[in-house]
CSV table of N, CA and C in Angstrom, one decimal:
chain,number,residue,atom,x,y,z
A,1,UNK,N,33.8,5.5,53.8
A,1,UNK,CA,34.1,6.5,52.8
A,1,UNK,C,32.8,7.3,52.5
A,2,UNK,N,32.8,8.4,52.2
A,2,UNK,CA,31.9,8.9,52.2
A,2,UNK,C,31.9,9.7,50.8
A,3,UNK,N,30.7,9.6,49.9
A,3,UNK,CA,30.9,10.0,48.4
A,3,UNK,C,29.6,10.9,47.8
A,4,UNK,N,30.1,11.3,47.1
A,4,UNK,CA,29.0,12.5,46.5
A,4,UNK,C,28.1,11.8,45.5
A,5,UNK,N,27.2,12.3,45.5
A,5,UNK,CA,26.0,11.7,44.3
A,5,UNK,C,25.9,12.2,43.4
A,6,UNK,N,26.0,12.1,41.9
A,6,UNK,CA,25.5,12.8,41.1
A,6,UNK,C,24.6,12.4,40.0
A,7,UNK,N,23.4,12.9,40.0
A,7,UNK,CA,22.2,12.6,39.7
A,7,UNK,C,22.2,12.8,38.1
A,8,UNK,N,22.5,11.5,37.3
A,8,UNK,CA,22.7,12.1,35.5
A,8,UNK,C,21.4,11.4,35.0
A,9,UNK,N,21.0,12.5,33.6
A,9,UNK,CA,20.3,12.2,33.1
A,9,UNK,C,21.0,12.3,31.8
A,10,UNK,N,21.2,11.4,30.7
A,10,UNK,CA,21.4,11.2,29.1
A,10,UNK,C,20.9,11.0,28.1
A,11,UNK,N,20.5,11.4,27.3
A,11,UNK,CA,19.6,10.9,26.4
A,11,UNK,C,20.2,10.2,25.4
A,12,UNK,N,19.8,9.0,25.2
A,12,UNK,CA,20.5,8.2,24.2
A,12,UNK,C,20.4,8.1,22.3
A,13,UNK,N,21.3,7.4,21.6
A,13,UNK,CA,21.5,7.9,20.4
A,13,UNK,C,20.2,7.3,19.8
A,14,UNK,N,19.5,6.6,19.9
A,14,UNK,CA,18.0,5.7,20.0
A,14,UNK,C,17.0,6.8,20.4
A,15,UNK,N,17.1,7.3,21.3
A,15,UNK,CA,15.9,8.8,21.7
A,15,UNK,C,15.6,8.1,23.1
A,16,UNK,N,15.6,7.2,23.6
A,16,UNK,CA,15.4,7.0,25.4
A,16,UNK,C,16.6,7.8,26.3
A,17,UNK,N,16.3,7.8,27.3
A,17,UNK,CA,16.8,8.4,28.3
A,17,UNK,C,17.5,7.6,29.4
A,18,UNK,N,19.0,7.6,29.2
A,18,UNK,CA,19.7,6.9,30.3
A,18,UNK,C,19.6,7.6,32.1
A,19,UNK,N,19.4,7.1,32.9
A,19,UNK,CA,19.8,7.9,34.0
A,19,UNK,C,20.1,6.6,35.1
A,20,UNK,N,21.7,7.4,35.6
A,20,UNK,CA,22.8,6.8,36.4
A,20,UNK,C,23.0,7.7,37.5
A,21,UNK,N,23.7,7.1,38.3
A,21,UNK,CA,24.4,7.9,39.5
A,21,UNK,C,25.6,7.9,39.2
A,22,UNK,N,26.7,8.9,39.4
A,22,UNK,CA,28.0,9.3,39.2
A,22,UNK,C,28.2,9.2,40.6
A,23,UNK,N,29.7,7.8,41.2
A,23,UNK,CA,29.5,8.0,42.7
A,23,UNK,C,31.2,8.6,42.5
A,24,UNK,N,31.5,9.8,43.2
A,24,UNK,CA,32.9,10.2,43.7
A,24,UNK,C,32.9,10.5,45.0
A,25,UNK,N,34.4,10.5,45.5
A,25,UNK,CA,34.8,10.2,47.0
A,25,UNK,C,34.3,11.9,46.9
A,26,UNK,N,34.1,12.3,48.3
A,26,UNK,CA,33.3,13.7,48.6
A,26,UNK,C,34.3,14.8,48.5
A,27,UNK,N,35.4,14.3,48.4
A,27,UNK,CA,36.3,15.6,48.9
A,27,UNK,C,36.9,16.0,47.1
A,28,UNK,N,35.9,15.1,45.8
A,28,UNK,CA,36.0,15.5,44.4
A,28,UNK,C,35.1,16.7,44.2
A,29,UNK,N,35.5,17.7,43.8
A,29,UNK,CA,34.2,19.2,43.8
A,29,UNK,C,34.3,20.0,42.7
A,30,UNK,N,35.0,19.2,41.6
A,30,UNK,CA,35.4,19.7,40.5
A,30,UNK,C,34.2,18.9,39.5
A,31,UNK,N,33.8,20.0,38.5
A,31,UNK,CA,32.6,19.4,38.2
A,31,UNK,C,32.6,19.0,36.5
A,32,UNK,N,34.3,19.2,36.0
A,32,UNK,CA,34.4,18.9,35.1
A,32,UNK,C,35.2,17.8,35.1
A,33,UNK,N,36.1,16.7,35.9
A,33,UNK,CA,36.0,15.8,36.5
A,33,UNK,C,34.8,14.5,36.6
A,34,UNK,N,34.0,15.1,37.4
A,34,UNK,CA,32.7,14.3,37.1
A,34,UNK,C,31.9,14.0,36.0
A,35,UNK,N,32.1,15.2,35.5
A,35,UNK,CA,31.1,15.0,33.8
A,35,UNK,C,32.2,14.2,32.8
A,36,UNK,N,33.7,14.2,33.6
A,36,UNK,CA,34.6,13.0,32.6
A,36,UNK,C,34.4,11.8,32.6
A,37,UNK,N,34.0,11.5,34.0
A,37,UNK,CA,34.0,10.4,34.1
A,37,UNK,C,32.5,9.6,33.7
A,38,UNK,N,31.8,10.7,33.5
A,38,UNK,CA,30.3,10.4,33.1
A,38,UNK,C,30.7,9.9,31.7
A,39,UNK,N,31.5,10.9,30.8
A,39,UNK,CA,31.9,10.7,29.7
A,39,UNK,C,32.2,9.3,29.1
A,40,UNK,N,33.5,9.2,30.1
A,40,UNK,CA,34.0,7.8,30.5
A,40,UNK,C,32.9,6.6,30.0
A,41,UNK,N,32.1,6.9,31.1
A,41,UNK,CA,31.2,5.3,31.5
A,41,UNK,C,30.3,5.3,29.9
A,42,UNK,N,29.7,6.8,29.5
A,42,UNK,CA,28.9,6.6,28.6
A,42,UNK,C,29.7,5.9,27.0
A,43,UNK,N,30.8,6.3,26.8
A,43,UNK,CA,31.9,5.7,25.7
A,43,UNK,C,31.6,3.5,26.0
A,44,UNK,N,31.9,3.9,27.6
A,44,UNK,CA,31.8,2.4,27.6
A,44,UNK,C,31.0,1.5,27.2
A,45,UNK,N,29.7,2.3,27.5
A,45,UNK,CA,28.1,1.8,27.0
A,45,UNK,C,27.6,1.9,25.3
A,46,UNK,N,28.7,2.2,24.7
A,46,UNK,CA,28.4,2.9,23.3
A,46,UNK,C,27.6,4.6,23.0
A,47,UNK,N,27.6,4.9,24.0
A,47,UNK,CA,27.1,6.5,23.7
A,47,UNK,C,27.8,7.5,24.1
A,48,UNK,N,29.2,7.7,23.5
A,48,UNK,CA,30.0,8.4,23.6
A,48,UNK,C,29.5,10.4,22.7
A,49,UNK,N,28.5,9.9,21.8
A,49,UNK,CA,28.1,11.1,21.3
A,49,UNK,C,27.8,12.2,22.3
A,50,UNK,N,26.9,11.7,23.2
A,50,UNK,CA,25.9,12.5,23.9
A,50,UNK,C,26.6,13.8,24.5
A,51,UNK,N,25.7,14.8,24.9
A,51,UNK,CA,25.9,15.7,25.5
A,51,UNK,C,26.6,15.2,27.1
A,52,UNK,N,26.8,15.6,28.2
A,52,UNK,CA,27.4,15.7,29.8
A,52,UNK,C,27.8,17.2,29.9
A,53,UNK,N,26.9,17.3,30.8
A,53,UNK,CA,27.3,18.9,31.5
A,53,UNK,C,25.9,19.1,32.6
A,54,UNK,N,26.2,20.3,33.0
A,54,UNK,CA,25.5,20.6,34.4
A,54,UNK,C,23.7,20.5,33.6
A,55,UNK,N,23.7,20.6,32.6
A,55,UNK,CA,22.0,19.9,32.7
A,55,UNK,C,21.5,18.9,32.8
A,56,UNK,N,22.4,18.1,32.5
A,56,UNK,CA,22.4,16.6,32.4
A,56,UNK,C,22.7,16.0,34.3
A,57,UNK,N,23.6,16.5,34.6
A,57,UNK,CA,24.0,15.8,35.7
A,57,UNK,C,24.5,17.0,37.0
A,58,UNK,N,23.7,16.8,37.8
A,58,UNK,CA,23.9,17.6,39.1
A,58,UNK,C,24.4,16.7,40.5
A,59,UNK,N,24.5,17.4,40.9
A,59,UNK,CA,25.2,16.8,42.9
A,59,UNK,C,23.8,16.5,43.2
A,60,UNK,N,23.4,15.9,43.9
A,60,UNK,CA,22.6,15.2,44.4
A,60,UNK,C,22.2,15.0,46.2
A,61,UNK,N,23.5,14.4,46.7
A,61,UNK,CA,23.8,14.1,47.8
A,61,UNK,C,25.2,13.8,48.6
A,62,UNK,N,25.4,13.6,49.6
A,62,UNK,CA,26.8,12.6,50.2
A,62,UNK,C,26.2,11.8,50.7
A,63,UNK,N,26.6,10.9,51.1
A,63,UNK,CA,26.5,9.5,51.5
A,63,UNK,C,27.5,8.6,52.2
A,64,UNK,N,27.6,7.7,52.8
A,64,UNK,CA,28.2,6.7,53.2
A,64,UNK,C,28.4,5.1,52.2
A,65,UNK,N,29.5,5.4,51.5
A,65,UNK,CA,29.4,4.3,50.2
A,65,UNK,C,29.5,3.1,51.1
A,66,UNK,N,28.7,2.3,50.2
A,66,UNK,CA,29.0,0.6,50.7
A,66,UNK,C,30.5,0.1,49.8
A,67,UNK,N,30.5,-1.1,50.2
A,67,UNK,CA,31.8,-1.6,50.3
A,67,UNK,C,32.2,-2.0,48.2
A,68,UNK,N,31.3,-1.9,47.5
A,68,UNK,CA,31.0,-1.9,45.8
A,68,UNK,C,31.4,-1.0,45.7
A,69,UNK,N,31.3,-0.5,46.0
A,69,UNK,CA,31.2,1.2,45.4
A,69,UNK,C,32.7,1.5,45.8
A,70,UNK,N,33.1,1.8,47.1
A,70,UNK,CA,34.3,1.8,47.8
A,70,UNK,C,35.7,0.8,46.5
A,71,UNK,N,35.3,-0.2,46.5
A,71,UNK,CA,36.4,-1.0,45.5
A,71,UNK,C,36.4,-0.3,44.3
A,72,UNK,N,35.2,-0.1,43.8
A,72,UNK,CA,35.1,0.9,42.2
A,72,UNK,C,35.6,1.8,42.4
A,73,UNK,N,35.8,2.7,43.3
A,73,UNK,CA,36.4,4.1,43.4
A,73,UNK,C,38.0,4.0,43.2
A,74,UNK,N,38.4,2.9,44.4
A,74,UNK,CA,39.8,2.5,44.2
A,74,UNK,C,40.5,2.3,43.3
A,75,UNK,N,39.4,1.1,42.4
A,75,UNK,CA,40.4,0.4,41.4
A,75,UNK,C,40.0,1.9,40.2
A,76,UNK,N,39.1,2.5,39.9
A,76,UNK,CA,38.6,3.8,39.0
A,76,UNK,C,38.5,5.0,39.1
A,77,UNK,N,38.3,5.7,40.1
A,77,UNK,CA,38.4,6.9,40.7
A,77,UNK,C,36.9,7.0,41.1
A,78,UNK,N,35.9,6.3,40.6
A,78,UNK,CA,34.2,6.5,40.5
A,78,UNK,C,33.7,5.5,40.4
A,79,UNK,N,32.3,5.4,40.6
A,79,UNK,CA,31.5,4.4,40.3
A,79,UNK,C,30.5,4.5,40.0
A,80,UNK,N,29.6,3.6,39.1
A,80,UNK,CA,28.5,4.5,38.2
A,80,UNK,C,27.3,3.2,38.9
A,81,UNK,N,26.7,4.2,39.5
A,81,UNK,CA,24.8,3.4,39.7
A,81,UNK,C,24.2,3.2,38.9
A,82,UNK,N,23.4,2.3,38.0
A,82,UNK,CA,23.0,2.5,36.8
A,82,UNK,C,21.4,2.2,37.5
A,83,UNK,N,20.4,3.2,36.7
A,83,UNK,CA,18.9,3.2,37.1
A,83,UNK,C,18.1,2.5,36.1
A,84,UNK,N,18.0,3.2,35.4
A,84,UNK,CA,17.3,3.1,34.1
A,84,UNK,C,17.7,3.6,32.5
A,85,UNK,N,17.4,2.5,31.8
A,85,UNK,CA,17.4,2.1,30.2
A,85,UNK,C,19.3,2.7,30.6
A,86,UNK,N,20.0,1.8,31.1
A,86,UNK,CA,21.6,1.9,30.7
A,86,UNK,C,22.1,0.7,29.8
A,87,UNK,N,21.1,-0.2,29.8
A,87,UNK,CA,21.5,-1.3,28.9
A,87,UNK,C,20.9,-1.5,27.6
């Protein structure tokens, strides 16, 4: 499967800076979709406040997802890479 990147940055309700990957299947090109599901993950993590939109989070790449990512998409529509300060 092959999936789009999208490269988020968030700033958190503390003042650090979350940044994740937003993984969707490639043929998703809707970009308010993506920032839902950014939405999504960030509610999950307790930072539902924050901003999501094109400053925060851009396309990035496509790719060849591994088989994690592949099941997250299935069972979620997405999958979220987490980089830094997500926890």
């Amino acid at each position: 499967m092959k999936v789009a990147v999208w490269d988020t940055y968030v700033r958190k309700g503390d003042g650090g800076i979350m940044h994740f990957d937003i993984l969707v299947p490639d043929t998703i090109k809707e970009q308010e979709i993506i920032f839902n599901f950014g939405k999504l993950y960030l509610k999950n993590k307790g930072e539902s406040g924050n901003i999501l939109n094109a400053d925060e989070c851009r396309f990035c790449h496509i790719e060849t997802a591994p088989q994690k990512v592949i099941d997250d998409i299935n069972a979620n529509g997405y999958s979220i890479i987490e980089m830094e300060n997500c926890n």
